[in-house]
Structure formats: C-alpha cells, structure tokens
C-alpha cells in the first residue's frame, strides 16, 4: 500500500441535478455541476491590486481516481446557479520606503506601503517568490477599522512560517507554485493599511578589513489582504422550510409544500461525501456521540477493548463556509495517524468565537491563494471557545495528508488552536477540545495519547531526512522543527492534554 494515495470523488457534471419542485422535507441535498471558474489571476485596470478570487487546478502525479455518480432517480433539470465564491484577496507589491537618516551603510532598504485605502479585508500577510528563501527581518502592519478614521498601533507579523508547510519533495510542494510567506494575522474588518518590512542589520564583519554583510530581503514581496466573505446561512431545522419568506396573498389558499432542497456544487458534495459514514451529505455539523455509541461505530476484534474517546462535535468545512473551488480537487492520504502535532495559528487573539469561521476562511484562502498550497494546511482547528472544526478536506475519520509540520506530515495530523500563545495562556476550553479530538481520532488508529511513537523525518531544520525520531504521540510543533510554535504557554499545557485524552480513551 502506498504511503500517499490521492483520490477524487466526483459527481456527474453534464447537467445540474435537482429534485421535483414539491420535494419532501426530508430530501437529501441535491448535487449540481460547478459553475464556470474565473481566471486564477485577474488584474484590475488602473490599480496595482491583483484580485485572486479563483484558482487553477493541478492534479498530483501518480494518482488513483474514482468517480461517484449522482443518486439513482435524480431528475436532470436546470438548477439555479451556485453562489459565487465567498471572499477575495488583494495582492499589493511592496516597494522601497524613504531611506531613514540612521540607515547602516550597505543595508537593504526598508520595504512596505504607506497608508492607503483598500477594499474591505480582515486578515493580512506578506508573501514572496521563493518558498525556500527566509525573511530575515521584521514585518509590521497598521490597519484602519472599516468606516472610521481610527488606525491601530503597529502589530508584529510572525515571519518564521516556513515550518508550516508540505514536506520537501512532496507532490504538493513540487507540483505547485509555492511561495514563501509570513504567518497570517487577523486584524478584523478594515479598509486601510500601512506596512513596513525592516531587514536585519548587517552581520558584523569577521575583521576590520571586511565590510558588513547585508542581509537581503526576499524578492517579489507582496502584501496580501484577505476578505473572508460572508458567513454561510444557518441550516434550517429538520423538516422546516429553508426559505421562510412571506407567501404572496394570491397563493394563500395553496396547500403548503416543503422548500426546495439545497443545491450542492460538485466540489461541496465531494468534500461532504467523504464524511458519509459520520454525517448526512451537506451537513454543517458532525454530531457528538457518547462513549458507547462511538465504541459501537468502530470495527474491533471480538473481545478487544475499544480505547477510543467519545466522538466530539465537529463543524464541517461546509459549516464554516469553505469555498471548495479554491482547493485542489483531489484528496491526499497517508497510511495512518500515529501522532498529533499541536500548533497555534499565530493569527493573534483579537477574534471572537463568532468570528472563528471567518478566521478559518481567511487562513484557508491565504494558504491556497497566497501561499500556493493545495488546501488548508491543518487537519483540524480549535477556537478559543473549544469548538472543533474540520480542516483539510478528505474525511475526518481518515488519514488525510496535511501540510502542518515540515518533515513530519506523513502518518500524523495537525491541530491548530486559533490564536497566539507565546505569552498568553490558552483558554481551558481550547485545551479540553484538543484532548477530546485526540482521544477520538488517535483512538481510531489505536494510538495511546500518553505514549511514544517513532517517526521518520522527511527533512527539517531539526532532523535530517531519514532520521528516526522518538517523540510523544501528542507533540508540539517545536518537537519536530526548531520553532516557537505552538507558543510557550500552549506547549506547557500539552501534558494536561495527554493525560485527559488518555482518560477519555479509558486508559
């Protein structure tokens, strides 16, 4: 069996499929063909802004594909168009700023953008051409709250982000135009921005006979301004009409019928179908199960003890509004899930739990459109209130190959706790959610949260490729890569998460 499998779950695309107009209220969501995709890059005339609402698709080599057709009996019928992709990205090239009087001779110029207006955005980051190049310097941004004259203070953007990426030599890294990038920073609703990138001071010369060596900034730096778009509409209660608009008087005596079923694009249906064993097609939430219900759902040898935690409630990609047209069509898998790497997103803590879906959509767009990844990098995300979210597409019960811990993406999963936890304590609810999620997901693959595991490095700045490394089954990102992630305060809580997770498994 290959360590990496890439599959495609498709639907018939010759025509849109809908059910008859008086469909039963319990009808499953309907599949429709995806609408035409916009170009991957559209430059607006008269501006230096590049809007990257669409994406191009690439298929990884050596793939195994399978097609799933629409349900039997579905009547081909012209369906209303699927909604346009939510969100957008403004990409602004950085330029040298005015030279300060105290600039060291030979040092690269500070780059950035002076204060300027922008279309609404909520998340920022800086990208550059070469994914292998490091940004040796500091990145700071100021933003203006939408519709006001109020500017924020300067905020630091995390520059060391190369460790959150696909493994070296992988199809995701080699088969796409991957860019270097800072961590994204959530700034909230904004319509003005200012940015400055200051290079590190030149290294001191080894002797007085030599000049100081300047540290160049990466080429092709651009400021990315991400608008997450609108939140998805809440799901109507089961059996209730999806559209509660007032009925015109002329139809007042007409017997009521159920609302039309929801229309799912091919991409949304594919991302949902891989969760068919745990949720209905098109579900926004995978419901929690009790310990007994979870144990019954797992195929075990007769007499074997199910060391698995209760399945927690998980908000699906549809639930947080992922635009499935952004990601690469295929799903990538690895053989197993032997360990979990815990991260912080480094996006800052200035978000509310109600905004968490918007934060996720912004990170997703930044990973795919700005950084060039195939999909959202992490397998799961957790917000400060303890809500758990499906991350990279492919199925929550499956061993989905992520792009979260450079060198150790194979046979592992990545969990991102939204926020920055270098000097801020993570909320107890978030740590508890990590415990619940790992107790269940690691239990599906027989892993003990308090145990150790030996993983083979795919190559990182801490372990060379091929080196066997023994680490905790629940580890922090810094255990596999020389990085501050998941932040000192969150890292200290991993022992608590391991103990709680093992207890939930019944160990």
mmCIF file with all atom_site columns, N, CA and C in Angstrom, residues 1 5 14 47-48 110 115 119 141 158 206 234 257 324 330 418 420 424 475 504:
data_model
loop_
_atom_site.group_PDB
_atom_site.id
_atom_site.type_symbol
_atom_site.label_atom_id
_atom_site.label_alt_id
_atom_site.label_comp_id
_atom_site.label_asym_id
_atom_site.label_entity_id
_atom_site.label_seq_id
_atom_site.pdbx_PDB_ins_code
_atom_site.Cartn_x
_atom_site.Cartn_y
_atom_site.Cartn_z
_atom_site.occupancy
_atom_site.B_iso_or_equiv
_atom_site.pdbx_formal_charge
_atom_site.auth_seq_id
_atom_site.auth_comp_id
_atom_site.auth_asym_id
_atom_site.auth_atom_id
_atom_site.pdbx_PDB_model_num
ATOM 1  N N  . UNK A 1 1   ? 0.846   -1.207 0.000   1.00 0.00 ? 1   UNK A N  1
ATOM 2  C CA . UNK A 1 1   ? 0.000   0.000  0.000   1.00 0.00 ? 1   UNK A CA 1
ATOM 3  C C  . UNK A 1 1   ? 0.869   1.239  0.000   1.00 0.00 ? 1   UNK A C  1
ATOM 4  N N  . UNK A 1 5   ? -1.894  8.257  -1.025  1.00 0.00 ? 5   UNK A N  1
ATOM 5  C CA . UNK A 1 5   ? -2.914  7.992  -2.017  1.00 0.00 ? 5   UNK A CA 1
ATOM 6  C C  . UNK A 1 5   ? -3.631  9.293  -2.289  1.00 0.00 ? 5   UNK A C  1
ATOM 7  N N  . UNK A 1 14  ? -22.504 16.653 -16.437 1.00 0.00 ? 14  UNK A N  1
ATOM 8  C CA . UNK A 1 14  ? -23.099 17.048 -17.707 1.00 0.00 ? 14  UNK A CA 1
ATOM 9  C C  . UNK A 1 14  ? -24.245 18.024 -17.504 1.00 0.00 ? 14  UNK A C  1
ATOM 10 N N  . UNK A 1 47  ? -5.059  49.883 -11.375 1.00 0.00 ? 47  UNK A N  1
ATOM 11 C CA . UNK A 1 47  ? -4.627  49.718 -9.994  1.00 0.00 ? 47  UNK A CA 1
ATOM 12 C C  . UNK A 1 47  ? -3.451  48.777 -9.954  1.00 0.00 ? 47  UNK A C  1
ATOM 13 N N  . UNK A 1 48  ? -2.818  48.699 -8.781  1.00 0.00 ? 48  UNK A N  1
ATOM 14 C CA . UNK A 1 48  ? -1.737  47.737 -8.604  1.00 0.00 ? 48  UNK A CA 1
ATOM 15 C C  . UNK A 1 48  ? -2.212  46.579 -7.749  1.00 0.00 ? 48  UNK A C  1
ATOM 16 N N  . UNK A 1 110 ? 14.339  49.541 3.637   1.00 0.00 ? 110 UNK A N  1
ATOM 17 C CA . UNK A 1 110 ? 13.068  49.117 4.214   1.00 0.00 ? 110 UNK A CA 1
ATOM 18 C C  . UNK A 1 110 ? 12.028  49.109 3.094   1.00 0.00 ? 110 UNK A C  1
ATOM 19 N N  . UNK A 1 115 ? 0.423   54.566 4.212   1.00 0.00 ? 115 UNK A N  1
ATOM 20 C CA . UNK A 1 115 ? -1.010  54.463 4.466   1.00 0.00 ? 115 UNK A CA 1
ATOM 21 C C  . UNK A 1 115 ? -1.794  54.594 3.167   1.00 0.00 ? 115 UNK A C  1
ATOM 22 N N  . UNK A 1 119 ? -9.986  47.909 -0.412  1.00 0.00 ? 119 UNK A N  1
ATOM 23 C CA . UNK A 1 119 ? -11.289 47.279 -0.274  1.00 0.00 ? 119 UNK A CA 1
ATOM 24 C C  . UNK A 1 119 ? -11.314 46.514 1.048   1.00 0.00 ? 119 UNK A C  1
ATOM 25 N N  . UNK A 1 141 ? 2.399   45.832 10.625  1.00 0.00 ? 141 UNK A N  1
ATOM 26 C CA . UNK A 1 141 ? 1.278   46.421 9.898   1.00 0.00 ? 141 UNK A CA 1
ATOM 27 C C  . UNK A 1 141 ? 0.442   47.296 10.826  1.00 0.00 ? 141 UNK A C  1
ATOM 28 N N  . UNK A 1 158 ? 4.247   37.392 12.409  1.00 0.00 ? 158 UNK A N  1
ATOM 29 C CA . UNK A 1 158 ? 5.215   36.309 12.588  1.00 0.00 ? 158 UNK A CA 1
ATOM 30 C C  . UNK A 1 158 ? 5.879   35.982 11.251  1.00 0.00 ? 158 UNK A C  1
ATOM 31 N N  . UNK A 1 206 ? 34.018  39.784 10.174  1.00 0.00 ? 206 UNK A N  1
ATOM 32 C CA . UNK A 1 206 ? 34.962  38.997 10.960  1.00 0.00 ? 206 UNK A CA 1
ATOM 33 C C  . UNK A 1 206 ? 36.239  39.769 11.240  1.00 0.00 ? 206 UNK A C  1
ATOM 34 N N  . UNK A 1 234 ? -27.321 29.803 8.260   1.00 0.00 ? 234 UNK A N  1
ATOM 35 C CA . UNK A 1 234 ? -27.540 28.695 9.200   1.00 0.00 ? 234 UNK A CA 1
ATOM 36 C C  . UNK A 1 234 ? -28.461 27.656 8.597   1.00 0.00 ? 234 UNK A C  1
ATOM 37 N N  . UNK A 1 257 ? -46.108 23.328 0.606   1.00 0.00 ? 257 UNK A N  1
ATOM 38 C CA . UNK A 1 257 ? -45.179 22.261 0.250   1.00 0.00 ? 257 UNK A CA 1
ATOM 39 C C  . UNK A 1 257 ? -43.826 22.600 0.837   1.00 0.00 ? 257 UNK A C  1
ATOM 40 N N  . UNK A 1 324 ? -15.059 25.469 -1.709  1.00 0.00 ? 324 UNK A N  1
ATOM 41 C CA . UNK A 1 324 ? -14.432 24.240 -2.194  1.00 0.00 ? 324 UNK A CA 1
ATOM 42 C C  . UNK A 1 324 ? -13.835 24.384 -3.587  1.00 0.00 ? 324 UNK A C  1
ATOM 43 N N  . UNK A 1 330 ? -8.360  16.873 -5.830  1.00 0.00 ? 330 UNK A N  1
ATOM 44 C CA . UNK A 1 330 ? -8.095  15.564 -5.250  1.00 0.00 ? 330 UNK A CA 1
ATOM 45 C C  . UNK A 1 330 ? -7.812  15.639 -3.757  1.00 0.00 ? 330 UNK A C  1
ATOM 46 N N  . UNK A 1 418 ? -6.582  28.310 17.208  1.00 0.00 ? 418 UNK A N  1
ATOM 47 C CA . UNK A 1 418 ? -6.611  29.667 16.674  1.00 0.00 ? 418 UNK A CA 1
ATOM 48 C C  . UNK A 1 418 ? -6.173  30.667 17.735  1.00 0.00 ? 418 UNK A C  1
ATOM 49 N N  . UNK A 1 420 ? -2.549  33.191 19.313  1.00 0.00 ? 420 UNK A N  1
ATOM 50 C CA . UNK A 1 420 ? -1.099  33.254 19.533  1.00 0.00 ? 420 UNK A CA 1
ATOM 51 C C  . UNK A 1 420 ? -0.841  33.042 21.020  1.00 0.00 ? 420 UNK A C  1
ATOM 52 N N  . UNK A 1 424 ? 0.493   34.427 26.073  1.00 0.00 ? 424 UNK A N  1
ATOM 53 C CA . UNK A 1 424 ? -0.896  34.388 26.535  1.00 0.00 ? 424 UNK A CA 1
ATOM 54 C C  . UNK A 1 424 ? -1.294  32.950 26.814  1.00 0.00 ? 424 UNK A C  1
ATOM 55 N N  . UNK A 1 475 ? 2.403   15.776 20.387  1.00 0.00 ? 475 UNK A N  1
ATOM 56 C CA . UNK A 1 475 ? 3.592   16.624 20.432  1.00 0.00 ? 475 UNK A CA 1
ATOM 57 C C  . UNK A 1 475 ? 3.250   18.048 20.018  1.00 0.00 ? 475 UNK A C  1
ATOM 58 N N  . UNK A 1 504 ? -10.019 9.878  28.532  1.00 0.00 ? 504 UNK A N  1
ATOM 59 C CA . UNK A 1 504 ? -11.201 9.788  27.681  1.00 0.00 ? 504 UNK A CA 1
ATOM 60 C C  . UNK A 1 504 ? -11.208 8.497  26.866  1.00 0.00 ? 504 UNK A C  1
#
